[in-house]
Amino acid sequence: MVDINSIIKTKKAVFLAPMAGVTDMAFRSICRDMGADLSYTEMVSAKGLYYNNKNTSVLLSPSQTELDMGYGVQLFGAEPGMVALAAKNISENTAGVVLIDINMGCPAHKIVANGEGSALMKNEPLAAKIVEAAANASRLPVTVKFRKGWDDEHVNAVSFAKTLESAGASMLTIHGRTRQQMYSGKADRDIIAAVKAAVSIPVIANGDIFSGKDALDMLSYTNCDGVMVARGAEGNPFIFGEIKAALAGLPYEKPTYRQRIAAAIEHAELLTQTRGQRAIIEMRKHVSWYLSGMRSSAALRGAVNSIESLDGLKRLLYEYQASLDRAEHE
């Protein structure tokens, strides 16, 4: 079994969060190359795996970087036996996987309506059964990602964490917002610190990590074993280098517009290699994130949304880069 402590590296671990529709294989590969210590697949349905759903199994595919360095698979489900079977099969048959994470924090309506994701925070006994079943079935460590609670009247992260630890979880990641908050407001660092103080297993802090300073402040305040970056990485895989520089006390230079455009093109090329030309549709939101805040990017984002081929996207981005080059020398 993998030693979790070898992953967290003395309270300086920096993870890329699993995000449905965002952390595709290509993006995960780029983030790992830029310094992320661990990446996770998008949420994978345990039920989808059980019924051999083709779209579900595709999500398990790792990048070459992940095969070489290891990656996590995040499962979601509300049936202990089904989650356990998925964990067992993945741990025995999927190369490169170093841990199985169970999603108990997703706030999406279609997930919680089935009693999955953050809905499990309202049923601690069932959450414990799921973790226990998966931990007993898997050859790999089983970890859990969850939230502050369901809403402000039901903030149970500390008791939930203790329950999961007793059930066999090897590491916990807590997002400092309730399900009711979704992604609004600020992440509650006090509840994250309370969870860290309440358990003996490693705890990873998640929520509002948008810079190296954010990561340092989070680690200092909560005493957690690492941070997990979610929205802060959208269009900005460079954030992992920024955080690593901050952790080492080193200076950091923000990426140039050329570097940001190059990352967008690399992402599109990698994604097209695995998903074909339809990947360009998926890339549209990523390109908008990569270009966010850049000169005249709003008009370009409109053009990006009509692009349907890799060549067309690259041509558009190179033309945009040339216009920025000209503006820089005027």
XYZ file of C-alpha atoms in Angstrom:
330
model
C 0.000 0.000 0.000
C 1.167 3.516 -0.811
C 2.405 5.578 2.133
C 0.312 8.763 2.229
C 3.085 10.531 4.115
C 5.378 10.100 1.121
C 2.851 12.028 -0.955
C 2.277 14.955 1.390
C 6.018 15.656 1.764
C 6.208 17.303 5.170
C 3.234 19.667 5.029
C 4.104 21.079 1.630
C 1.896 19.079 -0.705
C 0.138 20.936 -3.520
C -2.655 19.011 -5.239
C -4.795 19.684 -8.288
C -8.437 19.190 -7.319
C -10.710 16.867 -9.283
C -13.168 19.066 -11.192
C -15.839 17.627 -13.463
C -15.525 18.963 -16.990
C -12.267 20.736 -16.180
C -9.461 18.422 -15.096
C -9.220 16.361 -18.248
C -6.159 14.197 -18.822
C -4.396 16.882 -20.848
C -4.853 19.609 -18.245
C -3.768 17.289 -15.449
C -0.583 16.477 -17.360
C 0.246 20.164 -17.759
C -0.409 20.870 -14.085
C 1.815 17.995 -13.012
C 4.601 19.240 -15.267
C 4.234 22.656 -13.652
C 4.589 21.375 -10.103
C 1.384 19.748 -8.839
C 2.342 16.879 -6.511
C -0.801 14.894 -7.216
C -3.684 15.045 -9.660
C -7.055 13.322 -9.614
C -9.380 12.177 -12.342
C -12.670 13.938 -12.812
C -15.419 12.387 -10.684
C -15.981 8.784 -11.736
C -19.325 7.135 -11.089
C -19.014 3.827 -9.239
C -22.356 2.829 -10.737
C -21.162 3.793 -14.222
C -18.143 1.534 -13.825
C -20.325 -1.305 -12.581
C -22.471 -1.104 -15.706
C -19.425 -0.665 -17.986
C -20.457 2.779 -19.188
C -17.958 3.741 -21.900
C -18.002 7.449 -21.082
C -17.291 6.660 -17.451
C -14.359 4.306 -18.013
C -12.664 6.866 -20.304
C -12.287 9.150 -17.277
C -9.875 6.661 -15.697
C -7.291 7.109 -18.432
C -4.070 8.700 -17.120
C -1.563 10.887 -18.894
C 1.963 9.561 -19.341
C 3.108 11.943 -16.612
C 0.516 10.475 -14.248
C 1.583 6.940 -15.113
C 5.149 7.881 -14.243
C 4.374 9.895 -11.108
C 1.110 8.395 -9.863
C -2.398 9.836 -9.709
C -5.619 9.565 -7.746
C -9.014 8.333 -8.910
C -12.040 10.052 -7.437
C -15.174 7.954 -7.143
C -18.684 9.006 -6.267
C -21.579 6.840 -5.206
C -23.959 6.172 -2.331
C -24.005 2.369 -2.321
C -21.206 0.876 -0.178
C -20.994 -2.369 -2.129
C -20.805 -0.667 -5.497
C -18.164 1.845 -4.362
C -16.171 -0.977 -2.779
C -16.259 -3.038 -5.966
C -15.086 -0.047 -8.025
C -12.285 0.658 -5.541
C -11.188 -2.978 -5.614
C -11.134 -3.210 -9.404
C -9.298 0.089 -9.835
C -6.708 -0.723 -7.185
C -5.990 -4.090 -8.777
C -6.243 -3.296 -12.471
C -5.462 0.372 -13.154
C -1.814 1.288 -13.604
C -0.413 4.384 -11.916
C -3.177 4.892 -9.356
C -1.834 5.675 -5.860
C -5.070 6.313 -3.993
C -8.843 6.107 -4.256
C -10.687 9.268 -3.233
C -14.398 9.285 -2.478
C -16.339 12.430 -3.278
C -18.548 13.547 -0.409
C -18.424 17.236 -1.251
C -19.828 17.805 -4.747
C -22.704 20.314 -4.452
C -24.234 19.780 -7.907
C -27.971 19.165 -7.772
C -27.900 16.104 -10.032
C -25.361 14.503 -7.683
C -26.960 15.324 -4.326
C -30.409 14.409 -5.671
C -29.148 10.814 -5.795
C -27.832 10.978 -2.226
C -24.243 11.261 -3.469
C -21.561 13.928 -3.082
C -22.223 16.410 -0.294
C -25.597 14.790 0.448
C -23.622 12.120 2.297
C -22.713 14.731 4.920
C -26.322 14.434 6.083
C -25.897 10.698 6.640
C -22.699 10.016 8.596
C -23.497 6.313 9.205
C -23.839 5.682 5.458
C -20.711 7.707 4.716
C -18.826 5.562 7.233
C -20.107 2.345 5.628
C -18.971 3.512 2.204
C -15.465 4.346 3.426
C -15.151 1.142 5.446
C -16.290 -1.015 2.530
C -13.949 0.711 0.091
C -10.973 0.626 2.465
C -11.469 -3.084 3.100
C -11.756 -3.828 -0.612
C -8.937 -1.645 -1.943
C -5.227 -2.385 -1.983
C -4.666 1.372 -2.095
C -5.341 4.074 0.514
C -8.887 5.390 0.531
C -9.299 9.122 1.082
C -12.314 11.439 1.210
C -13.072 14.972 0.044
C -15.947 16.720 1.812
C -17.258 20.126 2.865
C -17.869 22.227 5.960
C -21.392 20.828 6.152
C -24.721 20.855 4.366
C -25.719 24.398 5.397
C -25.095 26.866 8.204
C -27.493 24.987 10.488
C -25.712 21.683 9.856
C -21.959 22.286 10.133
C -20.641 18.834 10.998
C -17.203 18.704 9.371
C -15.397 17.835 12.614
C -17.657 14.949 13.592
C -17.764 13.823 9.978
C -13.950 13.778 9.824
C -13.701 11.723 13.002
C -16.267 9.279 11.657
C -14.374 8.855 8.391
C -11.058 8.369 10.178
C -12.595 5.634 12.329
C -14.049 4.026 9.198
C -10.600 3.673 7.628
C -9.916 6.840 5.641
C -6.179 7.450 5.169
C -6.390 11.173 4.348
C -9.069 13.866 4.257
C -9.546 16.952 2.100
C -11.940 19.596 3.357
C -13.445 22.455 1.376
C -14.300 25.247 3.783
C -17.787 25.965 2.407
C -21.167 24.346 2.986
C -23.136 22.752 0.200
C -25.630 25.614 0.458
C -22.857 28.122 -0.286
C -21.765 26.253 -3.400
C -18.764 28.452 -4.360
C -19.979 31.780 -2.950
C -18.587 33.623 0.033
C -15.246 32.774 1.574
C -13.860 29.406 2.593
C -13.903 29.000 6.387
C -10.334 28.456 7.535
C -11.438 27.975 11.135
C -13.406 24.833 10.306
C -10.501 23.516 8.261
C -8.159 24.080 11.217
C -10.668 22.388 13.534
C -10.786 19.306 11.323
C -6.988 19.147 11.217
C -6.840 19.333 15.032
C -9.510 16.675 15.456
C -7.923 13.785 13.539
C -4.530 12.102 13.364
C -4.520 11.365 9.627
C -3.287 13.932 7.065
C -5.673 16.755 6.144
C -5.543 18.776 2.929
C -7.075 22.277 2.842
C -9.248 23.323 -0.096
C -10.921 26.622 -0.920
C -9.793 30.058 -2.126
C -6.255 29.105 -3.151
C -5.580 31.584 -5.948
C -1.928 32.489 -5.309
C 1.235 31.457 -3.562
C 0.365 33.776 -0.672
C -3.063 32.152 -0.329
C -1.403 28.757 0.013
C 1.085 29.983 2.605
C -1.636 31.705 4.614
C -3.843 28.614 4.500
C -1.083 26.297 5.668
C 0.018 28.680 8.403
C -3.526 29.225 9.705
C -4.771 25.631 9.575
C -1.578 23.593 10.089
C -2.803 21.312 7.314
C -0.537 18.900 5.472
C -1.062 20.484 2.086
C -3.400 22.493 -0.108
C -5.648 21.538 -2.986
C -6.113 24.011 -5.826
C -9.395 24.047 -7.728
C -10.714 27.178 -9.492
C -7.347 28.874 -8.978
C -5.868 26.499 -11.558
C -8.470 27.157 -14.264
C -6.518 28.668 -17.113
C -3.592 29.018 -14.733
C -1.565 25.799 -14.370
C 1.305 28.163 -13.542
C -0.137 28.527 -10.046
C 1.628 25.345 -8.968
C 5.000 26.865 -9.745
C 3.946 30.022 -7.931
C 2.951 28.066 -4.826
C 6.116 25.985 -4.892
C 8.198 29.169 -5.116
C 6.289 30.655 -2.176
C 6.794 27.521 -0.101
C 10.529 27.627 -0.818
C 10.765 31.372 -0.169
C 11.857 32.029 -3.729
C 10.855 34.883 -6.050
C 8.264 34.182 -8.717
C 7.652 35.812 -12.082
C 4.142 35.637 -13.483
C 3.799 34.004 -16.907
C 4.014 36.206 -19.970
C 1.186 36.380 -22.489
C 3.290 34.197 -24.779
C 3.588 31.522 -22.086
C -0.131 31.616 -21.393
C -0.978 31.266 -25.070
C 1.570 28.440 -25.427
C -0.047 26.590 -22.509
C -3.476 26.932 -24.109
C -2.158 25.532 -27.379
C -0.380 22.653 -25.637
C -3.572 21.836 -23.765
C -5.578 21.820 -26.995
C -3.021 19.624 -28.780
C -2.885 17.088 -25.948
C -6.644 16.956 -25.580
C -7.164 16.549 -29.321
C -4.753 13.614 -29.347
C -6.988 11.720 -26.925
C -10.478 12.961 -27.766
C -10.298 13.995 -31.408
C -11.556 17.234 -32.931
C -14.558 17.337 -30.579
C -12.049 18.292 -27.906
C -12.014 21.804 -29.375
C -15.551 22.309 -28.096
C -14.360 21.363 -24.618
C -11.358 23.655 -25.012
C -13.430 26.786 -25.508
C -13.922 27.435 -21.804
C -10.280 26.604 -21.072
C -9.053 29.083 -23.689
C -11.259 31.782 -22.188
C -9.667 31.116 -18.803
C -6.145 31.127 -20.219
C -6.746 34.514 -21.838
C -8.650 36.108 -18.963
C -7.397 39.589 -18.190
C -5.225 39.845 -21.278
C -5.446 42.804 -23.638
C -8.436 42.671 -26.024
C -9.165 39.101 -24.927
C -12.919 39.653 -24.519
C -13.386 40.062 -28.265
C -11.169 37.068 -28.959
C -13.157 34.835 -26.620
C -16.199 35.431 -28.803
C -14.267 34.213 -31.834
C -12.971 31.179 -29.929
C -16.542 30.023 -29.333
C -17.044 29.543 -33.067
C -13.844 27.546 -33.650
C -14.303 23.829 -34.399
C -10.809 22.595 -35.317
C -7.370 22.521 -33.719
C -5.811 24.266 -36.709
C -8.413 26.997 -36.535
C -7.832 27.502 -32.826
C -4.054 27.643 -33.223
C -4.319 30.097 -36.107
C -6.576 32.347 -34.044
C -4.270 32.248 -31.024
C -1.123 32.886 -33.063
C -2.796 35.865 -34.745
C -3.763 37.179 -31.322
C -0.199 36.704 -30.081
C 1.117 38.623 -33.077
C -1.250 41.493 -32.285
C 0.050 41.585 -28.715
C 3.621 41.536 -30.010
C 2.886 44.543 -32.200
C 1.172 46.420 -29.360
C 4.117 45.722 -27.073
C 6.538 47.368 -29.503
C 4.428 50.385 -30.398
